[in-house]
Amino acid sequence: MLQIRDLKYSVADRDLLNGVNWTINPGRRSALIGPNGTGKTTLIRILAGELHYQAGTIQKPKEYQIGYLPQEEVALDQGSILEIVMQGRKDLVDIEYKIYQLRQQLQADPENEQILHKLGDLEHCFESLDGYRMESDAKAILSGLGFQQADFFRPLSEFSGGWRMRAYLARLLLQQPDLLLLDEPTNHLDLPSLEWLEQYLI
């Protein structure tokens, strides 16, 4: 749960937000609706940690994760589309790499009990976090957002800004944050991918 109390944000002498109170409970889906310039994006950017507010409090659990899809294009690391999306679960990617390293070490020293024990612990952790489903989940999300299978291993740099934003959205969906903030996500989606996203969020 995230709680906002008496939040205030000003630019020069103009209050964009003043006395904002809002509680976002787990599992809730909310929409910020209003004319341009009323502070919707400002509030989202404050929640995402991009802007600092002048007064009030934002309370959330210590390990609370927030994912944010902005309106403008996001700078991403280079790599294939699939690699970029799976970086949304960097915890699993790191464990997978450690498993790979230990298996390489075992080839040189197959009877090493210490390595075998570490490998067993990491493989159990990876499985408990659904690590073995990570790639198939990423591919399913990419397909839902309009990517073809042939696109998965193409470099991100080959795609337009709109498609790169779709890849970033796929990364956020794979991450499964506690709070997902989407600022005008329909800007980058066609009708089939928009319908898929609506069903996914439901």
PDB file of N, CA, C and O in Angstrom, residues 65-100:
ATOM      1  N   GLN A  65       8.245  -1.724  -4.899  1.00  0.00           N
ATOM      2  CA  GLN A  65       8.792  -1.404  -6.215  1.00  0.00           C
ATOM      3  C   GLN A  65       7.784  -0.627  -7.052  1.00  0.00           C
ATOM      4  O   GLN A  65       6.605  -0.987  -7.099  1.00  0.00           O
ATOM      5  N   ILE A  66       8.265   0.427  -7.698  1.00  0.00           N
ATOM      6  CA  ILE A  66       7.430   1.246  -8.577  1.00  0.00           C
ATOM      7  C   ILE A  66       8.008   1.213  -9.988  1.00  0.00           C
ATOM      8  O   ILE A  66       9.191   1.484 -10.185  1.00  0.00           O
ATOM      9  N   GLY A  67       7.169   0.849 -10.950  1.00  0.00           N
ATOM     10  CA  GLY A  67       7.549   0.894 -12.353  1.00  0.00           C
ATOM     11  C   GLY A  67       6.855   2.062 -13.029  1.00  0.00           C
ATOM     12  O   GLY A  67       5.688   2.331 -12.757  1.00  0.00           O
ATOM     13  N   TYR A  68       7.569   2.758 -13.911  1.00  0.00           N
ATOM     14  CA  TYR A  68       7.035   3.990 -14.501  1.00  0.00           C
ATOM     15  C   TYR A  68       7.281   4.009 -16.001  1.00  0.00           C
ATOM     16  O   TYR A  68       8.428   3.936 -16.461  1.00  0.00           O
ATOM     17  N   LEU A  69       6.191   4.113 -16.767  1.00  0.00           N
ATOM     18  CA  LEU A  69       6.274   4.302 -18.215  1.00  0.00           C
ATOM     19  C   LEU A  69       5.954   5.760 -18.508  1.00  0.00           C
ATOM     20  O   LEU A  69       4.795   6.171 -18.418  1.00  0.00           O
ATOM     21  N   PRO A  70       6.954   6.574 -18.867  1.00  0.00           N
ATOM     22  CA  PRO A  70       6.692   7.989 -19.159  1.00  0.00           C
ATOM     23  C   PRO A  70       6.120   8.172 -20.557  1.00  0.00           C
ATOM     24  O   PRO A  70       6.046   7.236 -21.349  1.00  0.00           O
ATOM     25  N   GLN A  71       5.742   9.407 -20.859  1.00  0.00           N
ATOM     26  CA  GLN A  71       5.244   9.707 -22.200  1.00  0.00           C
ATOM     27  C   GLN A  71       6.380   9.724 -23.220  1.00  0.00           C
ATOM     28  O   GLN A  71       6.212   9.280 -24.345  1.00  0.00           O
ATOM     29  N   GLU A  72       7.535  10.266 -22.808  1.00  0.00           N
ATOM     30  CA  GLU A  72       8.646  10.419 -23.736  1.00  0.00           C
ATOM     31  C   GLU A  72       9.506   9.151 -23.753  1.00  0.00           C
ATOM     32  O   GLU A  72       9.441   8.330 -22.838  1.00  0.00           O
ATOM     33  N   GLU A  73      10.315   9.029 -24.795  1.00  0.00           N
ATOM     34  CA  GLU A  73      11.126   7.832 -24.970  1.00  0.00           C
ATOM     35  C   GLU A  73      12.152   7.686 -23.853  1.00  0.00           C
ATOM     36  O   GLU A  73      12.713   8.665 -23.366  1.00  0.00           O
ATOM     37  N   VAL A  74      12.390   6.443 -23.453  1.00  0.00           N
ATOM     38  CA  VAL A  74      13.321   6.125 -22.375  1.00  0.00           C
ATOM     39  C   VAL A  74      14.632   5.637 -22.969  1.00  0.00           C
ATOM     40  O   VAL A  74      14.643   4.875 -23.938  1.00  0.00           O
ATOM     41  N   ALA A  75      15.754   6.066 -22.388  1.00  0.00           N
ATOM     42  CA  ALA A  75      17.059   5.559 -22.817  1.00  0.00           C
ATOM     43  C   ALA A  75      17.256   4.158 -22.259  1.00  0.00           C
ATOM     44  O   ALA A  75      17.114   3.932 -21.050  1.00  0.00           O
ATOM     45  N   LEU A  76      17.562   3.211 -23.134  1.00  0.00           N
ATOM     46  CA  LEU A  76      17.747   1.828 -22.728  1.00  0.00           C
ATOM     47  C   LEU A  76      19.140   1.344 -23.113  1.00  0.00           C
ATOM     48  O   LEU A  76      19.762   1.869 -24.038  1.00  0.00           O
ATOM     49  N   ASP A  77      19.606   0.319 -22.390  1.00  0.00           N
ATOM     50  CA  ASP A  77      20.871  -0.308 -22.757  1.00  0.00           C
ATOM     51  C   ASP A  77      20.734  -0.961 -24.132  1.00  0.00           C
ATOM     52  O   ASP A  77      19.627  -1.257 -24.589  1.00  0.00           O
ATOM     53  N   GLN A  78      21.861  -1.187 -24.773  1.00  0.00           N
ATOM     54  CA  GLN A  78      21.834  -1.859 -26.066  1.00  0.00           C
ATOM     55  C   GLN A  78      21.764  -3.367 -25.875  1.00  0.00           C
ATOM     56  O   GLN A  78      22.166  -3.907 -24.858  1.00  0.00           O
ATOM     57  N   GLY A  79      21.259  -4.040 -26.874  1.00  0.00           N
ATOM     58  CA  GLY A  79      21.105  -5.486 -26.830  1.00  0.00           C
ATOM     59  C   GLY A  79      19.899  -5.865 -27.657  1.00  0.00           C
ATOM     60  O   GLY A  79      19.266  -5.022 -28.302  1.00  0.00           O
ATOM     61  N   SER A  80      19.568  -7.143 -27.651  1.00  0.00           N
ATOM     62  CA  SER A  80      18.380  -7.578 -28.371  1.00  0.00           C
ATOM     63  C   SER A  80      17.128  -7.187 -27.608  1.00  0.00           C
ATOM     64  O   SER A  80      17.181  -6.897 -26.404  1.00  0.00           O
ATOM     65  N   ILE A  81      16.011  -7.187 -28.307  1.00  0.00           N
ATOM     66  CA  ILE A  81      14.733  -6.865 -27.671  1.00  0.00           C
ATOM     67  C   ILE A  81      14.490  -7.774 -26.466  1.00  0.00           C
ATOM     68  O   ILE A  81      14.121  -7.307 -25.380  1.00  0.00           O
ATOM     69  N   LEU A  82      14.720  -9.074 -26.634  1.00  0.00           N
ATOM     70  CA  LEU A  82      14.475 -10.015 -25.545  1.00  0.00           C
ATOM     71  C   LEU A  82      15.396  -9.749 -24.363  1.00  0.00           C
ATOM     72  O   LEU A  82      14.959  -9.800 -23.201  1.00  0.00           O
ATOM     73  N   GLU A  83      16.660  -9.451 -24.620  1.00  0.00           N
ATOM     74  CA  GLU A  83      17.601  -9.162 -23.538  1.00  0.00           C
ATOM     75  C   GLU A  83      17.176  -7.921 -22.762  1.00  0.00           C
ATOM     76  O   GLU A  83      17.225  -7.903 -21.515  1.00  0.00           O
ATOM     77  N   ILE A  84      16.746  -6.889 -23.478  1.00  0.00           N
ATOM     78  CA  ILE A  84      16.319  -5.646 -22.832  1.00  0.00           C
ATOM     79  C   ILE A  84      15.119  -5.907 -21.928  1.00  0.00           C
ATOM     80  O   ILE A  84      15.043  -5.408 -20.796  1.00  0.00           O
ATOM     81  N   VAL A  85      14.164  -6.698 -22.407  1.00  0.00           N
ATOM     82  CA  VAL A  85      12.962  -6.978 -21.620  1.00  0.00           C
ATOM     83  C   VAL A  85      13.311  -7.799 -20.382  1.00  0.00           C
ATOM     84  O   VAL A  85      12.840  -7.507 -19.274  1.00  0.00           O
ATOM     85  N   MET A  86      14.166  -8.800 -20.536  1.00  0.00           N
ATOM     86  CA  MET A  86      14.487  -9.659 -19.393  1.00  0.00           C
ATOM     87  C   MET A  86      15.300  -8.933 -18.330  1.00  0.00           C
ATOM     88  O   MET A  86      15.355  -9.375 -17.186  1.00  0.00           O
ATOM     89  N   GLN A  87      15.898  -7.788 -18.688  1.00  0.00           N
ATOM     90  CA  GLN A  87      16.567  -6.982 -17.674  1.00  0.00           C
ATOM     91  C   GLN A  87      15.577  -6.411 -16.661  1.00  0.00           C
ATOM     92  O   GLN A  87      15.981  -5.918 -15.611  1.00  0.00           O
ATOM     93  N   GLY A  88      14.280  -6.492 -16.974  1.00  0.00           N
ATOM     94  CA  GLY A  88      13.275  -6.121 -15.985  1.00  0.00           C
ATOM     95  C   GLY A  88      13.319  -7.007 -14.753  1.00  0.00           C
ATOM     96  O   GLY A  88      12.864  -6.611 -13.680  1.00  0.00           O
ATOM     97  N   ARG A  89      13.842  -8.207 -14.926  1.00  0.00           N
ATOM     98  CA  ARG A  89      14.047  -9.111 -13.784  1.00  0.00           C
ATOM     99  C   ARG A  89      15.540  -9.312 -13.588  1.00  0.00           C
ATOM    100  O   ARG A  89      16.074 -10.414 -13.705  1.00  0.00           O
ATOM    101  N   LYS A  90      16.225  -8.218 -13.290  1.00  0.00           N
ATOM    102  CA  LYS A  90      17.681  -8.280 -13.139  1.00  0.00           C
ATOM    103  C   LYS A  90      18.093  -9.240 -12.033  1.00  0.00           C
ATOM    104  O   LYS A  90      19.162  -9.861 -12.105  1.00  0.00           O
ATOM    105  N   ASP A  91      17.248  -9.389 -11.015  1.00  0.00           N
ATOM    106  CA  ASP A  91      17.566 -10.341  -9.955  1.00  0.00           C
ATOM    107  C   ASP A  91      17.709 -11.746 -10.519  1.00  0.00           C
ATOM    108  O   ASP A  91      18.655 -12.476 -10.194  1.00  0.00           O
ATOM    109  N   LEU A  92      16.785 -12.124 -11.419  1.00  0.00           N
ATOM    110  CA  LEU A  92      16.838 -13.456 -12.010  1.00  0.00           C
ATOM    111  C   LEU A  92      17.966 -13.579 -13.028  1.00  0.00           C
ATOM    112  O   LEU A  92      18.618 -14.627 -13.118  1.00  0.00           O
ATOM    113  N   VAL A  93      18.191 -12.526 -13.791  1.00  0.00           N
ATOM    114  CA  VAL A  93      19.288 -12.543 -14.763  1.00  0.00           C
ATOM    115  C   VAL A  93      20.621 -12.737 -14.053  1.00  0.00           C
ATOM    116  O   VAL A  93      21.485 -13.507 -14.499  1.00  0.00           O
ATOM    117  N   ASP A  94      20.804 -12.069 -12.917  1.00  0.00           N
ATOM    118  CA  ASP A  94      22.044 -12.201 -12.151  1.00  0.00           C
ATOM    119  C   ASP A  94      22.205 -13.617 -11.601  1.00  0.00           C
ATOM    120  O   ASP A  94      23.307 -14.183 -11.632  1.00  0.00           O
ATOM    121  N   ILE A  95      21.119 -14.186 -11.072  1.00  0.00           N
ATOM    122  CA  ILE A  95      21.191 -15.559 -10.557  1.00  0.00           C
ATOM    123  C   ILE A  95      21.509 -16.531 -11.687  1.00  0.00           C
ATOM    124  O   ILE A  95      22.336 -17.446 -11.530  1.00  0.00           O
ATOM    125  N   GLU A  96      20.872 -16.331 -12.835  1.00  0.00           N
ATOM    126  CA  GLU A  96      21.103 -17.209 -13.978  1.00  0.00           C
ATOM    127  C   GLU A  96      22.571 -17.165 -14.407  1.00  0.00           C
ATOM    128  O   GLU A  96      23.167 -18.200 -14.751  1.00  0.00           O
ATOM    129  N   TYR A  97      23.160 -15.979 -14.384  1.00  0.00           N
ATOM    130  CA  TYR A  97      24.565 -15.858 -14.762  1.00  0.00           C
ATOM    131  C   TYR A  97      25.475 -16.551 -13.745  1.00  0.00           C
ATOM    132  O   TYR A  97      26.459 -17.204 -14.120  1.00  0.00           O
ATOM    133  N   LYS A  98      25.145 -16.445 -12.463  1.00  0.00           N
ATOM    134  CA  LYS A  98      25.938 -17.124 -11.435  1.00  0.00           C
ATOM    135  C   LYS A  98      25.844 -18.637 -11.586  1.00  0.00           C
ATOM    136  O   LYS A  98      26.839 -19.357 -11.403  1.00  0.00           O
ATOM    137  N   ILE A  99      24.650 -19.127 -11.945  1.00  0.00           N
ATOM    138  CA  ILE A  99      24.484 -20.559 -12.202  1.00  0.00           C
ATOM    139  C   ILE A  99      25.370 -20.985 -13.373  1.00  0.00           C
ATOM    140  O   ILE A  99      26.046 -22.032 -13.322  1.00  0.00           O
ATOM    141  N   TYR A 100      25.371 -20.180 -14.420  1.00  0.00           N
ATOM    142  CA  TYR A 100      26.218 -20.477 -15.586  1.00  0.00           C
ATOM    143  C   TYR A 100      27.694 -20.533 -15.180  1.00  0.00           C
ATOM    144  O   TYR A 100      28.433 -21.453 -15.589  1.00  0.00           O
TER     145      TYR A 100
END
